[in-house]
Amino acid sequence: MPHPAPLLLGLELSGTGTHPASWRRPDSRAEELFTGAYWADALRAAEDAGIDLAFLPDSFALQSAGAVGRLDAIAIAARAAAVTHRIGLIPQAPVTHTEPFHLSKAIASLDFASHGRAGWETTVSADGAAKLFGRKPEQDAHSRWFEADEAVEVIARLWDSWEDDAEVRDTATGRFIDRDRLHYIDFVGDNFSVKGPSITPRPPQGQPLVAVRAADTHSTRVAVHRADLIRITAPDLDAAAALRTELRAAVAAAGRDPNQVRVLLDIDIHLAATADEAAHEVSRLEDWAPTAAPGTVFHIGTAAELKELLARIETDCHADGVVLRPLALAAALTYLGAAVDISTARTLRERLGLPRPVNRYAHA
């Protein structure tokens, strides 16, 4: 089955890297993790290397190992929007203890700040986060993802609650907006009752892209019904191809066009000048902090070898794109440019070949 667009290349920027000992490397810049400059530099480097999508992990829970603590992912993306020009910015934002009205405004604002490069990875809060807020009791996985499904619907409606031409800015009459082109969303569900409209105009993309990791039955259901980007893990490329086929069938069964959805495979990577050097550096990381074997495809070697792997994934339709997860971010940013071709598309939807959605509330 051919790809509807060139292979998408995502990069997950997880602190100094996904390996818990990555902060101990001399090139990690761990002392700058809580500065805007660290993230701006990393995202500029990712853009210069040709990466299409930057995924920014976030959580209300502290990391269990490695560099502990994190800045807000949406705030990081907003900081980077001013110093980047092409790369998509996709922060994670959990919905379990966050109001969809706030999230819709934040992601819409990011889309304006980045001129149409914003996305949002929908997540839920892990067990134990409820006590940090004291707002409601702990929920099970089914309840958390059912709530997430409602939250995504509310947010999508709020993004559409302003028609594209709602701002008239008529200086002669002093009329800034056409109130007939602002709409109540009137959503009533099990978790939310939101009248709307938003206080932020419709984003440049109309609907910023929604990403969901299909990690279990509950999250997969939301991904199939709601996501533009579905993230997956698989032990090998054949399993990834089978999962892509399964998800595309499920998307079609849900009444959606599977050619409007992209399946992205996570790949854990470590890059160095030679394969032997890459293996030696990973061995050092493991000496500092042993970890379990990765549960997904991984690449430890050179950028040229990674480029060959990406070509195989694209040619054989193992996935519509990948999300590279560097064990050590600094090492990846040093070598990635040799593995990636650069796209000139301006908005995320243009890069994915996706049309700008029609506003559901617009006058016929």
mmCIF file of C-alpha atoms in Angstrom:
data_model
loop_
_atom_site.group_PDB
_atom_site.id
_atom_site.type_symbol
_atom_site.label_atom_id
_atom_site.label_comp_id
_atom_site.label_asym_id
_atom_site.label_seq_id
_atom_site.Cartn_x
_atom_site.Cartn_y
_atom_site.Cartn_z
ATOM 1 C CA MET A 1 0.000 0.000 0.000
ATOM 2 C CA PRO A 2 1.692 3.261 -1.095
ATOM 3 C CA HIS A 3 2.285 6.152 1.247
ATOM 4 C CA PRO A 4 -0.015 9.165 0.739
ATOM 5 C CA ALA A 5 2.990 11.462 1.330
ATOM 6 C CA PRO A 6 6.765 11.241 1.848
ATOM 7 C CA LEU A 7 7.927 9.577 5.047
ATOM 8 C CA LEU A 8 7.352 11.905 7.986
ATOM 9 C CA LEU A 9 10.268 12.353 10.360
ATOM 10 C CA GLY A 10 9.531 13.164 13.973
ATOM 11 C CA LEU A 11 11.949 13.657 16.838
ATOM 12 C CA GLU A 12 11.021 13.261 20.495
ATOM 13 C CA LEU A 13 12.943 15.736 22.645
ATOM 14 C CA SER A 14 12.876 14.122 26.055
ATOM 15 C CA GLY A 15 15.130 16.221 28.277
ATOM 16 C CA THR A 16 18.741 15.262 27.581
ATOM 17 C CA GLY A 17 17.580 11.982 25.999
ATOM 18 C CA THR A 18 15.436 8.953 26.726
ATOM 19 C CA HIS A 19 18.249 7.111 28.500
ATOM 20 C CA PRO A 20 18.206 7.965 32.221
ATOM 21 C CA ALA A 21 21.995 8.421 32.247
ATOM 22 C CA SER A 22 22.124 10.760 29.230
ATOM 23 C CA TRP A 23 22.484 13.795 31.498
ATOM 24 C CA ARG A 24 25.886 12.498 32.647
ATOM 25 C CA ARG A 25 27.425 12.880 29.193
ATOM 26 C CA PRO A 26 29.705 15.939 28.938
ATOM 27 C CA ASP A 27 27.742 17.245 25.926
ATOM 28 C CA SER A 28 24.298 16.973 27.587
ATOM 29 C CA ARG A 29 23.920 20.616 28.743
ATOM 30 C CA ALA A 30 21.938 19.215 31.679
ATOM 31 C CA GLU A 31 22.693 22.359 33.679
ATOM 32 C CA GLU A 32 20.594 24.306 31.126
ATOM 33 C CA LEU A 33 17.548 22.011 31.050
ATOM 34 C CA PHE A 34 15.374 24.570 32.789
ATOM 35 C CA THR A 35 16.266 27.452 30.459
ATOM 36 C CA GLY A 36 14.554 28.598 27.307
ATOM 37 C CA ALA A 37 17.884 28.668 25.475
ATOM 38 C CA TYR A 38 18.400 24.905 25.821
ATOM 39 C CA TRP A 39 15.096 24.107 24.137
ATOM 40 C CA ALA A 40 15.335 26.849 21.514
ATOM 41 C CA ASP A 41 18.789 25.617 20.502
ATOM 42 C CA ALA A 42 17.675 21.975 20.375
ATOM 43 C CA LEU A 43 14.594 22.720 18.273
ATOM 44 C CA ARG A 44 16.550 24.960 15.899
ATOM 45 C CA ALA A 45 19.089 22.163 15.477
ATOM 46 C CA ALA A 46 16.308 19.650 14.813
ATOM 47 C CA GLU A 47 14.809 21.969 12.205
ATOM 48 C CA ASP A 48 18.200 22.519 10.558
ATOM 49 C CA ALA A 49 18.656 18.737 10.432
ATOM 50 C CA GLY A 50 15.429 18.415 8.435
ATOM 51 C CA ILE A 51 13.104 17.007 11.111
ATOM 52 C CA ASP A 52 9.413 17.552 10.284
ATOM 53 C CA LEU A 53 7.793 17.148 13.704
ATOM 54 C CA ALA A 54 9.116 17.829 17.202
ATOM 55 C CA PHE A 55 7.326 15.889 19.935
ATOM 56 C CA LEU A 56 7.698 17.401 23.401
ATOM 57 C CA PRO A 57 6.874 14.985 26.243
ATOM 58 C CA ASP A 58 5.131 16.257 29.367
ATOM 59 C CA SER A 59 3.532 14.840 32.476
ATOM 60 C CA PHE A 60 2.327 15.869 35.913
ATOM 61 C CA ALA A 61 4.523 13.138 37.403
ATOM 62 C CA LEU A 62 8.232 13.376 38.128
ATOM 63 C CA GLN A 63 10.565 11.104 36.188
ATOM 64 C CA SER A 64 11.490 7.933 38.056
ATOM 65 C CA ALA A 65 15.177 8.154 37.102
ATOM 66 C CA GLY A 66 17.703 10.369 35.364
ATOM 67 C CA ALA A 67 17.312 14.153 35.205
ATOM 68 C CA VAL A 68 14.253 14.913 37.334
ATOM 69 C CA GLY A 69 11.881 17.808 36.699
ATOM 70 C CA ARG A 70 10.474 19.385 33.552
ATOM 71 C CA LEU A 71 9.205 22.616 32.042
ATOM 72 C CA ASP A 72 5.716 22.885 30.541
ATOM 73 C CA ALA A 73 5.772 21.458 27.011
ATOM 74 C CA ILE A 74 3.349 24.008 25.538
ATOM 75 C CA ALA A 75 5.446 26.830 26.979
ATOM 76 C CA ILE A 76 8.591 25.276 25.461
ATOM 77 C CA ALA A 77 6.871 25.070 22.076
ATOM 78 C CA ALA A 78 5.755 28.700 22.319
ATOM 79 C CA ARG A 79 9.328 29.764 23.096
ATOM 80 C CA ALA A 80 10.608 27.806 20.105
ATOM 81 C CA ALA A 81 7.938 29.137 17.745
ATOM 82 C CA ALA A 82 9.719 32.503 17.585
ATOM 83 C CA VAL A 83 13.103 31.032 16.609
ATOM 84 C CA THR A 84 12.021 28.281 14.181
ATOM 85 C CA HIS A 85 10.293 28.516 10.817
ATOM 86 C CA ARG A 86 9.424 25.074 9.449
ATOM 87 C CA ILE A 87 9.410 22.353 12.098
ATOM 88 C CA GLY A 88 6.077 21.220 13.536
ATOM 89 C CA LEU A 89 5.703 21.709 17.289
ATOM 90 C CA ILE A 90 3.688 18.989 19.035
ATOM 91 C CA PRO A 91 3.667 19.271 22.839
ATOM 92 C CA GLN A 92 2.066 16.625 24.992
ATOM 93 C CA ALA A 93 -0.689 17.876 27.266
ATOM 94 C CA PRO A 94 -2.604 15.568 29.619
ATOM 95 C CA VAL A 95 -6.359 16.091 29.831
ATOM 96 C CA THR A 96 -7.166 14.178 33.020
ATOM 97 C CA HIS A 97 -6.711 17.194 35.294
ATOM 98 C CA THR A 98 -6.817 19.983 32.697
ATOM 99 C CA GLU A 99 -9.876 21.757 31.336
ATOM 100 C CA PRO A 100 -10.356 21.448 27.556
ATOM 101 C CA PHE A 101 -11.238 25.152 27.326
ATOM 102 C CA HIS A 102 -7.743 26.026 28.576
ATOM 103 C CA LEU A 103 -6.031 23.522 26.280
ATOM 104 C CA SER A 104 -7.946 24.664 23.199
ATOM 105 C CA LYS A 105 -6.835 28.240 23.830
ATOM 106 C CA ALA A 106 -3.206 27.244 24.465
ATOM 107 C CA ILE A 107 -2.836 25.109 21.324
ATOM 108 C CA ALA A 108 -4.693 27.649 19.174
ATOM 109 C CA SER A 109 -2.349 30.350 20.468
ATOM 110 C CA LEU A 110 0.641 28.142 19.621
ATOM 111 C CA ASP A 111 -0.718 27.702 16.093
ATOM 112 C CA PHE A 112 -0.911 31.480 15.720
ATOM 113 C CA ALA A 113 2.578 31.980 17.181
ATOM 114 C CA SER A 114 4.084 29.365 14.848
ATOM 115 C CA HIS A 115 2.090 30.397 11.752
ATOM 116 C CA GLY A 116 0.331 27.046 11.456
ATOM 117 C CA ARG A 117 2.892 24.593 12.834
ATOM 118 C CA ALA A 118 1.139 23.464 16.030
ATOM 119 C CA GLY A 119 -0.102 20.053 17.028
ATOM 120 C CA TRP A 120 -1.137 18.436 20.278
ATOM 121 C CA GLU A 121 -0.350 14.966 21.594
ATOM 122 C CA THR A 122 -3.247 13.890 23.774
ATOM 123 C CA THR A 123 -2.240 12.080 26.957
ATOM 124 C CA VAL A 124 -3.836 11.102 30.242
ATOM 125 C CA SER A 125 -2.385 11.342 33.735
ATOM 126 C CA ALA A 126 -0.841 8.288 35.308
ATOM 127 C CA ASP A 127 -1.984 6.680 38.535
ATOM 128 C CA GLY A 128 -1.176 8.835 41.527
ATOM 129 C CA ALA A 129 -1.514 12.224 39.817
ATOM 130 C CA ALA A 130 -4.974 12.845 41.304
ATOM 131 C CA LYS A 131 -3.517 13.572 44.727
ATOM 132 C CA LEU A 132 -1.435 16.401 43.243
ATOM 133 C CA PHE A 133 -4.645 18.235 42.391
ATOM 134 C CA GLY A 134 -7.222 17.113 44.938
ATOM 135 C CA ARG A 135 -9.984 17.844 42.448
ATOM 136 C CA LYS A 136 -11.357 14.358 41.855
ATOM 137 C CA PRO A 137 -10.584 10.748 42.786
ATOM 138 C CA GLU A 138 -8.247 8.484 40.849
ATOM 139 C CA GLN A 139 -9.748 7.090 37.627
ATOM 140 C CA ASP A 140 -9.117 3.769 35.942
ATOM 141 C CA ALA A 141 -7.673 3.579 32.418
ATOM 142 C CA HIS A 142 -11.079 3.215 30.755
ATOM 143 C CA SER A 143 -12.438 6.304 32.521
ATOM 144 C CA ARG A 144 -9.327 8.378 31.789
ATOM 145 C CA TRP A 145 -9.429 7.662 28.064
ATOM 146 C CA PHE A 146 -13.220 8.058 27.867
ATOM 147 C CA GLU A 147 -12.729 11.505 29.375
ATOM 148 C CA ALA A 148 -9.894 12.168 26.905
ATOM 149 C CA ASP A 149 -12.178 11.289 24.006
ATOM 150 C CA GLU A 150 -14.713 13.855 25.200
ATOM 151 C CA ALA A 151 -11.961 16.428 25.745
ATOM 152 C CA VAL A 152 -10.679 16.083 22.173
ATOM 153 C CA GLU A 153 -14.224 16.591 20.874
ATOM 154 C CA VAL A 154 -14.726 19.692 23.016
ATOM 155 C CA ILE A 155 -11.403 21.162 21.897
ATOM 156 C CA ALA A 156 -12.136 20.505 18.215
ATOM 157 C CA ARG A 157 -15.510 22.219 18.553
ATOM 158 C CA LEU A 158 -13.950 25.197 20.321
ATOM 159 C CA TRP A 159 -11.389 25.583 17.516
ATOM 160 C CA ASP A 160 -14.353 25.777 15.110
ATOM 161 C CA SER A 161 -16.452 28.099 17.275
ATOM 162 C CA TRP A 162 -15.117 31.111 15.371
ATOM 163 C CA GLU A 163 -15.649 31.059 11.622
ATOM 164 C CA ASP A 164 -12.609 31.994 9.565
ATOM 165 C CA ASP A 165 -14.031 35.388 8.613
ATOM 166 C CA ALA A 166 -15.489 36.247 12.033
ATOM 167 C CA GLU A 167 -13.063 39.165 12.399
ATOM 168 C CA VAL A 168 -14.340 42.002 10.209
ATOM 169 C CA ARG A 169 -12.303 44.877 11.737
ATOM 170 C CA ASP A 170 -14.561 47.572 10.246
ATOM 171 C CA THR A 171 -13.038 50.835 11.464
ATOM 172 C CA ALA A 172 -15.869 52.921 10.003
ATOM 173 C CA THR A 173 -18.517 51.263 12.166
ATOM 174 C CA GLY A 174 -16.279 50.211 15.051
ATOM 175 C CA ARG A 175 -17.291 46.589 14.493
ATOM 176 C CA PHE A 176 -14.339 44.258 15.192
ATOM 177 C CA ILE A 177 -16.112 40.891 14.901
ATOM 178 C CA ASP A 178 -19.275 39.566 13.323
ATOM 179 C CA ARG A 179 -21.009 37.987 16.291
ATOM 180 C CA ASP A 180 -23.187 35.919 13.975
ATOM 181 C CA ARG A 181 -20.016 34.044 13.030
ATOM 182 C CA LEU A 182 -19.218 33.060 16.616
ATOM 183 C CA HIS A 183 -20.981 29.904 17.730
ATOM 184 C CA TYR A 184 -21.966 28.168 20.930
ATOM 185 C CA ILE A 185 -20.697 24.583 20.903
ATOM 186 C CA ASP A 186 -23.285 23.368 23.443
ATOM 187 C CA PHE A 187 -21.374 20.216 24.381
ATOM 188 C CA VAL A 188 -22.855 18.097 27.161
ATOM 189 C CA GLY A 189 -21.129 14.818 28.021
ATOM 190 C CA ASP A 190 -20.353 12.634 30.998
ATOM 191 C CA ASN A 191 -17.304 14.708 31.994
ATOM 192 C CA PHE A 192 -17.800 18.168 30.493
ATOM 193 C CA SER A 193 -20.580 20.646 29.862
ATOM 194 C CA VAL A 194 -19.144 23.444 27.722
ATOM 195 C CA LYS A 195 -21.188 26.145 26.039
ATOM 196 C CA GLY A 196 -18.429 28.146 24.351
ATOM 197 C CA PRO A 197 -17.529 29.883 22.150
ATOM 198 C CA SER A 198 -13.755 30.114 22.492
ATOM 199 C CA ILE A 199 -12.141 33.461 23.250
ATOM 200 C CA THR A 200 -9.465 32.753 20.613
ATOM 201 C CA PRO A 201 -10.124 32.954 16.841
ATOM 202 C CA ARG A 202 -9.965 29.832 14.696
ATOM 203 C CA PRO A 203 -6.331 28.685 14.378
ATOM 204 C CA PRO A 204 -4.419 29.148 11.101
ATOM 205 C CA GLN A 205 -4.669 25.391 10.358
ATOM 206 C CA GLY A 206 -8.353 25.377 11.244
ATOM 207 C CA GLN A 207 -7.739 22.287 13.338
ATOM 208 C CA PRO A 208 -4.183 21.797 14.675
ATOM 209 C CA LEU A 209 -3.092 18.184 14.315
ATOM 210 C CA VAL A 210 -3.990 15.747 17.102
ATOM 211 C CA ALA A 211 -1.592 12.910 17.939
ATOM 212 C CA VAL A 212 -2.395 9.900 20.139
ATOM 213 C CA ARG A 213 -0.149 6.993 21.100
ATOM 214 C CA ALA A 214 -1.996 3.699 20.509
ATOM 215 C CA ALA A 215 -0.572 1.893 23.530
ATOM 216 C CA ASP A 216 -3.542 -0.158 24.752
ATOM 217 C CA THR A 217 -7.184 -0.873 23.962
ATOM 218 C CA HIS A 218 -8.446 2.398 25.470
ATOM 219 C CA SER A 219 -5.921 4.760 23.881
ATOM 220 C CA THR A 220 -6.165 2.936 20.544
ATOM 221 C CA ARG A 221 -9.895 3.537 20.407
ATOM 222 C CA VAL A 222 -9.371 7.277 20.877
ATOM 223 C CA ALA A 223 -6.538 7.274 18.330
ATOM 224 C CA VAL A 224 -8.682 5.527 15.721
ATOM 225 C CA HIS A 225 -11.610 7.916 16.184
ATOM 226 C CA ARG A 226 -9.790 11.198 16.803
ATOM 227 C CA ALA A 227 -6.116 11.299 15.826
ATOM 228 C CA ASP A 228 -4.443 12.712 12.732
ATOM 229 C CA LEU A 229 -1.185 11.109 13.881
ATOM 230 C CA ILE A 230 -1.178 7.688 15.558
ATOM 231 C CA ARG A 231 2.050 6.758 17.356
ATOM 232 C CA ILE A 232 2.920 3.074 17.674
ATOM 233 C CA THR A 233 5.658 0.823 19.013
ATOM 234 C CA ALA A 234 6.501 -2.519 17.438
ATOM 235 C CA PRO A 235 9.280 -5.067 18.018
ATOM 236 C CA ASP A 236 10.284 -5.122 14.337
ATOM 237 C CA LEU A 237 9.362 -3.663 10.956
ATOM 238 C CA ASP A 238 7.087 -6.526 9.917
ATOM 239 C CA ALA A 239 5.054 -6.103 13.102
ATOM 240 C CA ALA A 240 4.912 -2.346 12.448
ATOM 241 C CA ALA A 241 3.550 -2.928 8.934
ATOM 242 C CA ALA A 242 0.905 -5.316 10.256
ATOM 243 C CA LEU A 243 -0.131 -2.831 12.947
ATOM 244 C CA ARG A 244 -0.344 -0.017 10.390
ATOM 245 C CA THR A 245 -2.661 -2.153 8.249
ATOM 246 C CA GLU A 246 -4.785 -3.014 11.285
ATOM 247 C CA LEU A 247 -5.081 0.614 12.353
ATOM 248 C CA ARG A 248 -5.966 1.821 8.860
ATOM 249 C CA ALA A 249 -8.761 -0.773 8.744
ATOM 250 C CA ALA A 250 -10.014 0.366 12.151
ATOM 251 C CA VAL A 251 -9.966 4.016 11.034
ATOM 252 C CA ALA A 252 -12.041 3.102 7.983
ATOM 253 C CA ALA A 253 -14.460 1.092 10.150
ATOM 254 C CA ALA A 254 -14.893 4.178 12.330
ATOM 255 C CA GLY A 255 -16.111 6.102 9.277
ATOM 256 C CA ARG A 256 -12.902 8.055 8.677
ATOM 257 C CA ASP A 257 -10.666 8.181 5.613
ATOM 258 C CA PRO A 258 -7.471 6.232 6.470
ATOM 259 C CA ASN A 259 -5.567 8.325 3.925
ATOM 260 C CA GLN A 260 -6.169 11.304 6.214
ATOM 261 C CA VAL A 261 -4.379 9.603 9.138
ATOM 262 C CA ARG A 262 -0.655 8.948 9.501
ATOM 263 C CA VAL A 263 0.803 6.042 11.520
ATOM 264 C CA LEU A 264 4.184 6.902 13.082
ATOM 265 C CA LEU A 265 6.581 4.239 14.387
ATOM 266 C CA ASP A 266 8.766 4.997 17.408
ATOM 267 C CA ILE A 267 12.456 4.183 16.855
ATOM 268 C CA ASP A 268 14.963 4.406 19.703
ATOM 269 C CA ILE A 269 18.290 5.647 18.318
ATOM 270 C CA HIS A 270 21.860 6.473 19.241
ATOM 271 C CA LEU A 271 24.105 8.005 16.595
ATOM 272 C CA ALA A 272 27.867 8.378 16.438
ATOM 273 C CA ALA A 273 30.612 8.714 13.819
ATOM 274 C CA THR A 274 31.004 4.927 13.575
ATOM 275 C CA ALA A 275 28.911 1.934 14.567
ATOM 276 C CA ASP A 276 31.578 0.815 17.025
ATOM 277 C CA GLU A 277 31.659 4.229 18.657
ATOM 278 C CA ALA A 278 27.860 4.259 18.949
ATOM 279 C CA ALA A 279 27.889 0.836 20.604
ATOM 280 C CA HIS A 280 30.644 1.916 22.991
ATOM 281 C CA GLU A 281 28.723 5.051 24.013
ATOM 282 C CA VAL A 282 25.551 3.066 24.673
ATOM 283 C CA SER A 283 27.580 0.610 26.738
ATOM 284 C CA ARG A 284 28.813 3.534 28.853
ATOM 285 C CA LEU A 285 25.236 4.730 29.384
ATOM 286 C CA GLU A 286 24.242 1.229 30.449
ATOM 287 C CA ASP A 287 27.178 1.067 32.863
ATOM 288 C CA TRP A 288 25.876 4.222 34.517
ATOM 289 C CA ALA A 289 22.197 3.178 34.564
ATOM 290 C CA PRO A 290 21.165 -0.272 33.240
ATOM 291 C CA THR A 291 17.845 -0.323 31.377
ATOM 292 C CA ALA A 292 15.577 -2.970 29.906
ATOM 293 C CA ALA A 293 15.789 -3.787 26.221
ATOM 294 C CA PRO A 294 13.655 -1.434 24.125
ATOM 295 C CA GLY A 295 10.213 -2.715 23.187
ATOM 296 C CA THR A 296 10.337 -1.131 19.747
ATOM 297 C CA VAL A 297 12.595 -0.898 16.712
ATOM 298 C CA PHE A 298 15.991 0.578 17.603
ATOM 299 C CA HIS A 299 19.081 1.788 15.745
ATOM 300 C CA ILE A 300 22.546 2.116 17.249
ATOM 301 C CA GLY A 301 25.025 3.199 14.597
ATOM 302 C CA THR A 302 25.736 5.902 12.040
ATOM 303 C CA ALA A 303 23.510 8.455 10.336
ATOM 304 C CA ALA A 304 24.127 6.755 6.973
ATOM 305 C CA GLU A 305 22.862 3.462 8.369
ATOM 306 C CA LEU A 306 19.822 5.239 9.812
ATOM 307 C CA LYS A 307 19.107 6.739 6.386
ATOM 308 C CA GLU A 308 19.098 3.215 4.903
ATOM 309 C CA LEU A 309 16.648 2.070 7.592
ATOM 310 C CA LEU A 310 14.324 5.008 6.898
ATOM 311 C CA ALA A 311 14.403 4.226 3.173
ATOM 312 C CA ARG A 312 13.349 0.628 3.909
ATOM 313 C CA ILE A 313 10.485 1.821 6.095
ATOM 314 C CA GLU A 314 9.234 4.149 3.374
ATOM 315 C CA THR A 315 9.667 1.736 0.451
ATOM 316 C CA ASP A 316 8.006 -1.208 2.184
ATOM 317 C CA CYS A 317 5.262 0.863 3.873
ATOM 318 C CA HIS A 318 6.129 -0.232 7.385
ATOM 319 C CA ALA A 319 4.825 3.156 8.619
ATOM 320 C CA ASP A 320 3.830 6.581 7.292
ATOM 321 C CA GLY A 321 6.534 8.149 9.393
ATOM 322 C CA VAL A 322 8.789 7.639 12.367
ATOM 323 C CA VAL A 323 9.396 9.298 15.703
ATOM 324 C CA LEU A 324 13.092 9.090 16.505
ATOM 325 C CA ARG A 325 13.724 8.833 20.244
ATOM 326 C CA PRO A 326 17.412 9.593 20.931
ATOM 327 C CA LEU A 327 19.032 7.912 23.909
ATOM 328 C CA ALA A 328 21.239 11.027 24.080
ATOM 329 C CA LEU A 329 19.741 14.083 22.401
ATOM 330 C CA ALA A 330 22.994 15.982 21.846
ATOM 331 C CA ALA A 331 24.542 13.068 19.943
ATOM 332 C CA ALA A 332 21.499 12.746 17.702
ATOM 333 C CA LEU A 333 21.423 16.448 16.864
ATOM 334 C CA THR A 334 25.092 16.290 15.887
ATOM 335 C CA TYR A 335 24.585 13.618 13.230
ATOM 336 C CA LEU A 336 20.912 13.698 12.148
ATOM 337 C CA GLY A 337 21.427 16.132 9.274
ATOM 338 C CA ALA A 338 23.236 13.422 7.317
ATOM 339 C CA ALA A 339 20.201 11.127 7.497
ATOM 340 C CA VAL A 340 17.344 13.480 6.646
ATOM 341 C CA ASP A 341 16.035 15.326 3.573
ATOM 342 C CA ILE A 342 14.427 18.717 4.164
ATOM 343 C CA SER A 343 10.826 19.591 3.246
ATOM 344 C CA THR A 344 9.815 23.139 2.304
ATOM 345 C CA ALA A 345 6.138 22.872 3.368
ATOM 346 C CA ARG A 346 5.094 25.690 5.713
ATOM 347 C CA THR A 347 2.218 24.300 7.797
ATOM 348 C CA LEU A 348 1.924 20.843 9.301
ATOM 349 C CA ARG A 349 -1.108 20.090 7.181
ATOM 350 C CA GLU A 350 0.801 21.018 4.013
ATOM 351 C CA ARG A 351 3.664 18.700 5.025
ATOM 352 C CA LEU A 352 1.237 15.823 5.574
ATOM 353 C CA GLY A 353 -0.746 16.592 2.427
ATOM 354 C CA LEU A 354 -3.883 17.103 4.501
ATOM 355 C CA PRO A 355 -6.542 19.667 3.568
ATOM 356 C CA ARG A 356 -7.536 22.473 5.907
ATOM 357 C CA PRO A 357 -10.801 21.273 7.526
ATOM 358 C CA VAL A 358 -14.083 22.986 6.779
ATOM 359 C CA ASN A 359 -15.539 24.707 9.832
ATOM 360 C CA ARG A 360 -18.436 22.614 11.137
ATOM 361 C CA TYR A 361 -20.373 25.731 12.183
ATOM 362 C CA ALA A 362 -19.788 27.846 9.063
ATOM 363 C CA HIS A 363 -22.797 29.177 7.164
ATOM 364 C CA ALA A 364 -23.582 27.155 4.067
#
